[in-house]
XYZ file of C-alpha atoms in Angstrom:
577
model
C -40.171 5.605 33.648
C -36.548 5.935 34.667
C -35.921 2.150 35.049
C -37.470 1.570 31.629
C -35.128 4.117 30.060
C -32.126 2.611 31.810
C -33.085 -0.866 30.636
C -33.424 0.387 27.083
C -30.020 2.055 27.214
C -28.454 -1.071 28.683
C -29.992 -3.202 25.938
C -28.737 -0.805 23.265
C -25.252 -0.784 24.778
C -25.158 -4.574 24.954
C -26.284 -4.836 21.348
C -23.573 -2.383 20.280
C -20.886 -4.322 22.135
C -22.089 -7.585 20.607
C -22.111 -6.029 17.145
C -18.542 -4.802 17.551
C -17.401 -8.161 18.869
C -18.914 -9.924 15.860
C -17.912 -7.331 13.259
C -17.681 -9.241 10.002
C -14.741 -8.752 7.650
C -15.475 -7.250 4.233
C -17.180 -9.517 1.723
C -15.308 -7.795 -1.126
C -11.547 -7.908 -1.643
C -9.608 -6.634 -4.635
C -6.967 -8.398 -6.673
C -3.691 -7.304 -8.257
C -4.227 -8.533 -11.802
C -1.068 -7.314 -13.578
C 2.309 -5.746 -12.861
C 4.932 -4.258 -15.143
C 8.371 -3.358 -13.855
C 9.002 -2.685 -10.193
C 5.769 -2.505 -8.178
C 5.676 -2.352 -4.377
C 2.728 -3.128 -2.120
C 2.569 -1.769 1.409
C 0.367 -3.959 3.602
C -1.779 -2.925 6.540
C 0.960 -4.268 8.841
C 3.506 -1.868 7.299
C 5.443 -4.474 5.310
C 6.676 -3.884 1.760
C 6.236 -6.621 -0.849
C 7.927 -6.118 -4.206
C 7.755 -9.533 -5.885
C 5.122 -12.146 -6.665
C 2.207 -9.697 -6.476
C -0.015 -11.388 -9.058
C -3.338 -12.389 -7.426
C -2.422 -10.634 -4.188
C -5.567 -9.597 -2.253
C -6.160 -5.869 -1.768
C -8.113 -4.396 1.118
C -8.434 -1.214 3.165
C -5.103 0.365 4.068
C -3.037 -1.176 1.260
C -0.868 1.132 -0.830
C 0.552 0.458 -4.307
C 3.643 2.256 -5.625
C 5.089 1.942 -9.117
C 8.537 2.979 -10.260
C 9.323 4.925 -13.413
C 8.574 2.976 -16.584
C 6.387 0.415 -14.784
C 2.697 0.016 -14.111
C 0.108 -2.013 -12.254
C -3.519 -3.022 -12.503
C -5.967 -4.213 -9.863
C -9.617 -5.223 -10.054
C -12.672 -5.428 -7.874
C -15.428 -7.378 -9.593
C -16.046 -5.665 -12.928
C -14.264 -2.471 -11.809
C -10.649 -1.962 -12.783
C -7.924 0.549 -11.907
C -4.670 0.918 -13.805
C -1.628 2.864 -12.583
C 1.134 4.392 -14.665
C 4.774 4.411 -13.718
C 5.901 6.719 -10.920
C 2.509 6.570 -9.199
C 1.269 5.913 -5.689
C -2.275 4.958 -4.757
C -3.863 4.040 -1.426
C -7.010 1.976 -0.839
C -8.767 4.257 1.645
C -11.875 2.131 2.197
C -12.947 -1.162 0.669
C -15.903 -3.025 2.129
C -19.349 -4.244 1.135
C -20.606 -0.752 0.229
C -17.583 1.492 -0.372
C -14.711 1.608 -2.824
C -12.637 4.696 -2.049
C -9.157 5.424 -3.340
C -6.568 8.145 -2.852
C -4.142 8.946 -5.665
C -1.139 10.597 -4.023
C 0.641 11.261 -7.318
C 0.879 9.817 -10.802
C -1.738 8.742 -13.341
C -4.658 6.370 -12.783
C -7.222 5.041 -15.236
C -10.513 3.857 -13.716
C -13.304 1.789 -15.311
C -16.627 1.195 -13.569
C -19.180 -1.025 -15.312
C -21.634 -1.896 -12.565
C -24.170 0.894 -11.805
C -24.547 -0.442 -8.271
C -20.903 0.429 -7.574
C -21.308 4.137 -8.368
C -22.699 5.421 -5.019
C -19.827 3.991 -3.007
C -16.983 4.986 -5.337
C -14.738 8.022 -4.900
C -11.158 8.881 -5.785
C -9.350 11.642 -3.906
C -6.286 13.607 -4.962
C -4.451 16.324 -3.025
C -6.664 18.907 -4.753
C -10.045 17.291 -5.488
C -12.483 14.384 -5.213
C -13.750 12.564 -8.321
C -16.973 10.568 -8.611
C -18.774 8.937 -11.525
C -22.417 9.736 -12.232
C -22.827 6.772 -14.573
C -20.762 3.746 -15.611
C -17.755 4.954 -17.521
C -14.039 5.394 -17.867
C -11.955 8.271 -16.512
C -8.309 9.189 -16.217
C -6.890 11.167 -13.299
C -3.444 12.789 -13.092
C -2.356 13.966 -9.643
C 0.561 16.369 -9.130
C 1.464 16.300 -12.822
C 2.510 19.102 -12.735
C 2.831 19.711 -9.013
C -0.218 21.139 -7.280
C -2.525 20.178 -10.149
C -5.248 17.563 -10.660
C -6.318 16.729 -14.204
C -9.521 14.791 -14.939
C -10.199 13.383 -18.381
C -13.462 11.575 -19.157
C -13.203 8.938 -21.876
C -16.657 7.403 -21.327
C -19.678 8.437 -19.276
C -20.065 11.447 -16.980
C -17.889 12.340 -13.994
C -17.981 14.905 -11.222
C -14.989 16.721 -9.751
C -15.292 18.494 -6.425
C -12.539 21.045 -5.898
C -11.930 24.041 -3.638
C -15.234 25.882 -3.527
C -16.787 24.419 -6.672
C -18.150 21.207 -8.227
C -17.987 20.577 -11.959
C -19.714 17.986 -14.145
C -17.460 16.677 -16.901
C -18.755 14.695 -19.872
C -17.023 12.326 -22.266
C -14.360 13.968 -24.406
C -13.688 16.785 -21.925
C -10.730 17.578 -19.729
C -10.510 19.662 -16.539
C -7.304 20.977 -14.993
C -7.739 22.034 -11.387
C -5.391 23.872 -9.018
C -5.998 25.573 -5.700
C -6.891 28.870 -7.377
C -7.653 28.107 -11.022
C -9.841 25.860 -13.229
C -9.263 25.194 -16.917
C -11.594 23.236 -19.200
C -10.671 21.842 -22.596
C -10.865 18.883 -24.945
C -9.467 15.494 -23.983
C -6.236 14.462 -25.679
C -5.347 10.768 -25.437
C -1.886 9.289 -25.160
C -0.443 5.769 -24.941
C -1.653 5.303 -21.364
C -5.263 5.543 -22.565
C -4.896 2.534 -24.907
C -6.288 0.029 -22.427
C -7.422 -3.344 -23.817
C -10.410 -4.223 -21.656
C -10.691 -7.896 -20.676
C -13.802 -7.758 -18.484
C -16.247 -7.376 -21.346
C -19.942 -7.161 -20.641
C -20.657 -10.143 -22.916
C -18.044 -12.489 -21.435
C -19.267 -16.133 -21.371
C -18.271 -16.407 -17.712
C -21.019 -13.940 -16.763
C -23.567 -16.598 -17.721
C -22.362 -18.661 -14.749
C -20.980 -16.186 -12.184
C -21.856 -12.722 -10.943
C -19.887 -9.742 -12.227
C -19.008 -9.113 -8.568
C -16.811 -12.227 -8.707
C -13.350 -10.698 -8.760
C -11.143 -12.399 -11.346
C -13.933 -13.708 -13.585
C -12.382 -12.072 -16.681
C -9.537 -14.627 -16.646
C -11.760 -17.713 -16.740
C -12.675 -17.528 -20.427
C -9.034 -17.023 -21.454
C -7.708 -20.011 -19.527
C -10.516 -22.558 -19.401
C -13.895 -23.764 -20.639
C -17.377 -24.264 -19.163
C -19.630 -27.287 -18.909
C -22.948 -27.982 -17.180
C -23.157 -30.973 -14.865
C -26.351 -32.608 -13.659
C -25.095 -32.913 -10.077
C -22.999 -29.797 -9.598
C -24.366 -27.307 -12.111
C -21.885 -25.158 -14.073
C -18.282 -26.359 -13.915
C -15.135 -24.673 -15.176
C -12.103 -26.697 -16.353
C -8.703 -24.955 -16.505
C -6.556 -25.733 -19.518
C -3.032 -27.142 -19.520
C -2.921 -28.623 -16.044
C 0.146 -30.790 -15.355
C -0.238 -34.379 -14.268
C -0.844 -34.734 -10.560
C -1.982 -31.140 -10.138
C -4.375 -30.323 -7.305
C -5.988 -27.075 -6.146
C -3.998 -25.058 -3.617
C -0.745 -26.786 -4.581
C 1.162 -24.056 -6.458
C 1.333 -20.751 -4.616
C 1.841 -19.588 -1.061
C 0.086 -19.065 2.219
C 0.385 -15.551 3.628
C -1.072 -13.981 6.741
C -3.563 -11.210 5.873
C -5.524 -9.455 8.617
C -8.306 -9.955 9.612
C -8.775 -13.269 7.781
C -5.546 -14.993 8.776
C -3.855 -17.522 6.493
C -4.764 -16.593 2.913
C -3.948 -18.421 -0.301
C -2.176 -16.586 -3.171
C -2.016 -18.754 -6.285
C 0.659 -18.542 -8.977
C -1.595 -19.229 -11.977
C -2.764 -16.177 -13.975
C -6.363 -17.382 -13.527
C -5.794 -18.338 -9.895
C -7.950 -15.844 -8.026
C -11.676 -16.509 -8.403
C -11.427 -20.345 -8.214
C -9.543 -20.136 -4.896
C -11.641 -17.510 -3.090
C -15.149 -18.431 -4.267
C -17.007 -21.688 -4.927
C -15.620 -25.197 -4.498
C -13.467 -27.752 -6.320
C -14.599 -31.224 -7.329
C -12.921 -34.107 -9.149
C -15.005 -35.448 -12.033
C -13.576 -37.984 -14.464
C -10.104 -37.827 -12.870
C -9.909 -34.091 -13.534
C -10.323 -31.114 -11.265
C -13.254 -28.797 -12.003
C -14.182 -25.550 -10.300
C -17.800 -25.237 -9.199
C -18.965 -21.620 -8.656
C -22.453 -22.700 -7.546
C -25.798 -22.522 -9.249
C -26.779 -19.023 -8.197
C -25.397 -15.788 -9.613
C -25.846 -13.769 -6.443
C -23.141 -11.507 -5.083
C -20.453 -13.814 -3.632
C -18.622 -13.486 -0.314
C -14.837 -13.553 -0.492
C -12.972 -16.212 1.507
C -9.211 -16.434 2.181
C -9.156 -20.099 1.083
C -11.966 -22.643 0.819
C -10.112 -25.603 2.294
C -10.321 -27.998 5.195
C -7.393 -28.441 7.584
C -6.039 -31.621 9.149
C -3.337 -32.446 11.694
C -1.057 -29.838 13.161
C -0.905 -28.194 16.556
C -3.595 -25.522 17.024
C -1.342 -23.673 19.474
C 1.502 -23.345 16.969
C 5.161 -24.064 17.586
C 7.047 -27.205 16.661
C 4.875 -30.246 16.258
C 3.358 -32.621 13.726
C 2.619 -31.887 10.113
C -0.344 -29.839 8.953
C -2.335 -30.448 5.781
C -5.172 -28.966 3.745
C -7.520 -30.125 1.005
C -10.039 -28.311 -1.244
C -13.648 -28.388 -0.088
C -16.158 -30.069 -2.374
C -19.524 -28.553 -3.396
C -21.325 -30.482 -0.630
C -19.018 -29.365 2.158
C -19.647 -26.328 4.292
C -16.935 -23.737 4.817
C -16.334 -22.792 8.458
C -14.273 -19.572 8.757
C -11.266 -19.642 11.040
C -11.839 -15.979 11.965
C -14.583 -14.386 14.074
C -17.807 -13.871 12.095
C -21.530 -13.627 12.701
C -24.131 -16.262 11.894
C -25.377 -14.135 9.001
C -21.893 -14.059 7.496
C -21.657 -17.860 7.653
C -25.040 -18.120 5.989
C -24.030 -15.793 3.152
C -20.665 -17.435 2.508
C -22.446 -20.828 2.221
C -25.545 -19.496 0.475
C -25.647 -21.978 -2.402
C -28.002 -24.436 -0.724
C -26.020 -27.460 -1.875
C -23.840 -27.313 1.221
C -25.351 -29.255 4.072
C -25.118 -28.772 7.862
C -21.566 -29.478 8.951
C -20.675 -31.384 5.810
C -21.645 -34.763 7.290
C -19.203 -37.549 6.538
C -16.869 -35.951 4.035
C -17.137 -38.076 0.949
C -13.575 -37.495 -0.248
C -10.398 -35.617 0.572
C -8.661 -35.657 -2.758
C -5.773 -33.264 -3.138
C -4.592 -33.373 0.474
C -1.221 -31.614 0.846
C 0.975 -31.818 3.928
C 3.753 -29.548 5.217
C 5.714 -29.427 8.477
C 3.868 -27.546 11.191
C 6.781 -25.264 12.060
C 6.735 -23.623 8.626
C 3.499 -21.863 9.552
C 4.759 -20.795 12.954
C 8.103 -19.399 11.834
C 7.180 -17.512 8.679
C 4.608 -15.020 7.564
C 4.612 -16.438 4.026
C 4.829 -20.183 3.350
C 5.828 -21.142 -0.186
C 4.079 -24.163 -1.713
C 5.427 -25.544 -4.988
C 5.689 -28.714 -6.986
C 8.622 -29.944 -4.913
C 7.463 -28.668 -1.514
C 4.283 -30.515 -0.517
C 3.959 -34.174 0.306
C 0.671 -35.923 -0.379
C -0.601 -38.822 1.653
C -1.518 -42.165 0.113
C -5.228 -42.399 -0.807
C -5.818 -45.101 1.828
C -4.754 -42.733 4.627
C -6.534 -39.609 3.441
C -9.953 -40.460 4.891
C -8.561 -41.315 8.329
C -6.749 -38.054 9.061
C -8.635 -36.083 11.751
C -9.847 -32.577 10.997
C -8.108 -29.639 12.653
C -8.506 -25.877 13.046
C -6.529 -23.310 11.093
C -2.782 -23.143 11.902
C -1.824 -20.590 14.521
C -0.716 -17.107 13.547
C 3.000 -16.654 12.834
C 5.141 -15.343 15.638
C 5.434 -11.539 15.488
C 9.210 -11.717 15.625
C 9.289 -13.734 12.388
C 6.824 -11.703 10.346
C 9.590 -9.754 8.663
C 11.010 -12.965 7.175
C 8.632 -14.047 4.376
C 11.043 -16.702 3.099
C 13.435 -18.860 5.017
C 16.475 -17.606 3.105
C 15.580 -13.921 3.068
C 16.991 -11.702 5.793
C 14.696 -9.326 7.649
C 14.447 -5.824 6.258
C 16.479 -3.157 8.041
C 14.702 -0.641 10.301
C 16.206 2.196 8.212
C 14.754 0.790 4.979
C 14.282 3.676 2.542
C 11.946 3.193 -0.405
C 13.528 5.686 -2.784
C 17.036 4.490 -1.982
C 16.624 0.729 -1.659
C 13.892 -0.195 -4.160
C 15.999 0.620 -7.251
C 18.689 -1.733 -5.959
C 16.272 -4.628 -6.345
C 14.855 -3.447 -9.647
C 17.190 -5.534 -11.784
C 16.190 -8.709 -9.954
C 12.487 -7.881 -9.916
C 12.250 -6.851 -13.555
C 13.577 -10.220 -14.632
C 10.834 -12.106 -12.780
C 7.784 -9.847 -12.507
C 7.777 -7.871 -15.728
C 5.428 -10.135 -17.695
C 2.735 -9.812 -15.025
C 1.375 -13.234 -15.998
C 3.888 -15.858 -14.844
C 3.375 -19.280 -16.448
C 2.476 -22.261 -14.310
C 5.762 -24.043 -13.484
C 5.978 -27.555 -14.884
C 6.305 -30.536 -12.571
C 9.286 -32.891 -12.952
C 8.897 -35.839 -15.331
C 5.900 -34.302 -17.115
C 5.618 -33.047 -20.694
C 6.103 -29.308 -21.150
C 2.977 -27.191 -20.864
C 1.542 -25.357 -23.850
C 2.319 -21.686 -23.908
C -0.152 -19.548 -22.003
C -1.348 -16.471 -23.894
C 0.533 -13.451 -22.678
C -1.146 -10.562 -20.958
C -1.145 -7.415 -23.131
C 1.535 -5.028 -22.025
C 0.367 -2.202 -19.833
C 0.332 1.104 -21.735
C 2.465 3.737 -20.145
C 1.714 7.355 -19.556
C 3.699 10.061 -21.256
C 6.749 10.864 -19.125
C 6.585 13.916 -16.909
C 10.237 14.819 -16.443
C 9.546 17.453 -13.828
C 7.420 15.138 -11.709
C 9.763 12.144 -12.062
C 12.845 14.173 -11.222
C 11.135 15.710 -8.219
C 9.966 12.317 -6.959
C 13.454 10.849 -7.037
C 15.108 13.847 -5.412
C 12.484 14.515 -2.737
C 13.679 12.059 -0.118
C 17.349 12.557 -0.932
C 17.004 16.323 -0.522
C 15.250 15.939 2.800
C 18.022 13.695 4.061
C 20.753 16.076 2.897
C 19.033 19.044 4.521
C 18.657 17.126 7.756
C 22.325 16.144 7.813
C 23.438 19.693 6.924
C 21.301 21.171 9.676
C 22.691 18.744 12.220
C 26.253 19.546 11.129
C 25.618 23.291 11.470
C 24.162 22.748 14.912
C 27.228 20.817 16.016
C 29.556 23.562 14.741
C 27.612 26.641 15.835
C 26.467 25.509 19.239
C 29.964 25.631 20.875
C 30.550 29.115 19.468
C 27.210 30.396 20.720
C 27.845 28.787 24.075
C 31.368 30.290 24.401
C 30.091 33.684 23.323
C 27.485 33.698 26.057
C 30.109 32.770 28.691
C 32.562 35.495 27.646
C 29.896 38.184 27.450
C 28.533 37.309 30.851
C 31.954 37.240 32.529
C 33.240 40.503 31.029
C 30.882 43.382 31.877
C 33.487 45.932 30.682
C 32.890 45.121 26.995
C 30.214 47.798 26.370
C 32.411 50.624 27.871
C 35.311 49.526 25.649
C 33.221 49.883 22.499
C 31.867 53.313 23.378
C 35.250 55.153 23.599
C 36.256 53.952 20.115
C 33.368 55.720 18.425
C 34.096 59.189 19.918
C 37.749 58.778 18.963
C 36.772 58.568 15.294
C 34.474 61.582 15.581
C 37.053 63.738 17.367
C 39.511 63.601 14.438
C 37.360 65.644 11.964
C 36.340 67.943 14.812
C 39.946 69.266 15.347
C 39.343 72.621 13.538
C 36.730 73.572 16.102
C 39.367 73.385 18.882
C 41.140 76.513 17.498
C 38.270 78.836 18.509
C 38.404 80.363 22.022
C 35.126 78.913 23.377
C 36.009 75.200 23.065
C 39.564 75.473 24.473
C 38.631 73.705 27.732
C 37.523 70.695 25.665
C 41.150 69.650 25.145
C 41.495 68.224 28.642
C 39.759 64.844 27.952
C 41.738 64.245 24.746
C 42.426 60.570 23.951
C 46.252 60.760 24.264
C 45.987 61.923 27.827
C 43.326 59.273 28.617
C 45.512 56.526 27.155
C 48.204 57.383 29.720
C 45.810 57.963 32.602
C 45.603 54.478 33.975
C 44.519 55.665 37.404
C 41.492 57.368 35.859
C 40.437 54.190 34.083
C 40.919 52.237 37.258
C 38.618 54.625 39.063
C 35.968 53.949 36.406
C 36.353 50.183 36.749
C 37.431 49.627 33.123
C 40.409 47.380 33.844
C 44.037 47.767 32.823
C 45.633 48.538 29.482
C 46.495 45.001 28.338
C 42.955 43.804 29.011
C 41.526 46.508 26.775
C 43.850 45.559 23.974
C 42.823 41.890 24.165
C 39.153 42.798 24.001
C 39.717 44.980 20.956
C 41.419 42.136 19.109
C 38.580 39.767 19.979
C 35.931 42.177 18.647
C 37.775 42.595 15.388
């Protein structure tokens, strides 16, 4: 009996270890879909990114901060979250089953359309937790004013769980919650609630892709659909410059746990680069999402790699090309067999891809760019493409090695590493003027290639509505860190000034035991003056012998008592004064 139990425990332990070793990364990853003003992203590695955030992937541990007058929006499938200016939000947990957020302060507007997303969603504030009981739209204000959480329900039904109580709030209602009070009233909208929704339920793209495909709402605005007999539904982006290829205008950045991840510059450049495949039909690039509409699995970049040195460092060039619909994607990170099956679940992808039929769009960069930087910029003037005759003869290669830890703080070759004493409240506003000029639109146009006709104008993203200003909250936010620093410096200065005095006082007191006897005679001397009339009566006549004038001259008596000499007493009296 005992050996059987031990064998069972050993088997369970081995299975647990194997499961941990093959822990798959999340199949869902969010996307920053719009920015307005100065927006800063804190990554899981502790870095701060304040430019080029469009299409940046969001996962567990990321934190978004907006400055006053700005705003940001990020999406996960059909769910969307919008932040006002002067707000800070953390992605607490984002995986296949959970979507949990924490609003530290500021205003957030949340839309959930998919009923399957409701059980795993929650938003925490310093005072409460908010959930949705049905698909809907809510607005949450945290610490506006301080110590208060306000929930307004614009659509659907929400639930707020506060200290000792849980309330159900329906559309058109508003709840204000503090640590010791709850107020319920009618919802009053402001400019921040005027949110033009792009991910409409009847979007044409939903006929070809699942609503869990993050970024699908951009496809109808920037392209058109067509059915193909060989590849099924295909999507063609509009206004592509001559010579354009997938994964040619953006940057590679290292995102844990996936590794090198593509961030495209195009406003529609999220879904086509993290799901599906690319194929060239009729001398034009088309995106193929696959025939099924099942829930997709997110990938950092669906490309094949060639050349390079798998161990990193200085070496030959490294290149990549978009995978075609008949080529299987092999992750460069540790995954299970089930994960590989799900990420290649369309059935058109065969075995190991066989003899790859084409490698159109191959782009080559020097190997050392991946080893020396955390972010590798790829633009119209950066990559070099190989002649078509050489493309099919380049050997395949694994993913480039991870960047060296010492160079991770240098995303661009000409940007100095950030100081260790970097302060967000102090240093972000210094870069605001530069960032506002480049990131304010939130939808940067695709840069034109040299010697090509200018591109048609891309429709602009509607401006993010802004919440009504909260002067108390904004003033407190700006002064919080400065006040802490001033108090710290003042305390240190007081310590430096007071410590020598306290130290000297202890030395003098310990080396002069006669100080208490010196103080005591002064008090009776003051009392004796009003008591002079009582000396005229016969009984107290003997009391005149210890009078102070006689004691002042009686040095031998003081010496017998061990009180020192006259000059020493005078010095002590001056010190006490």
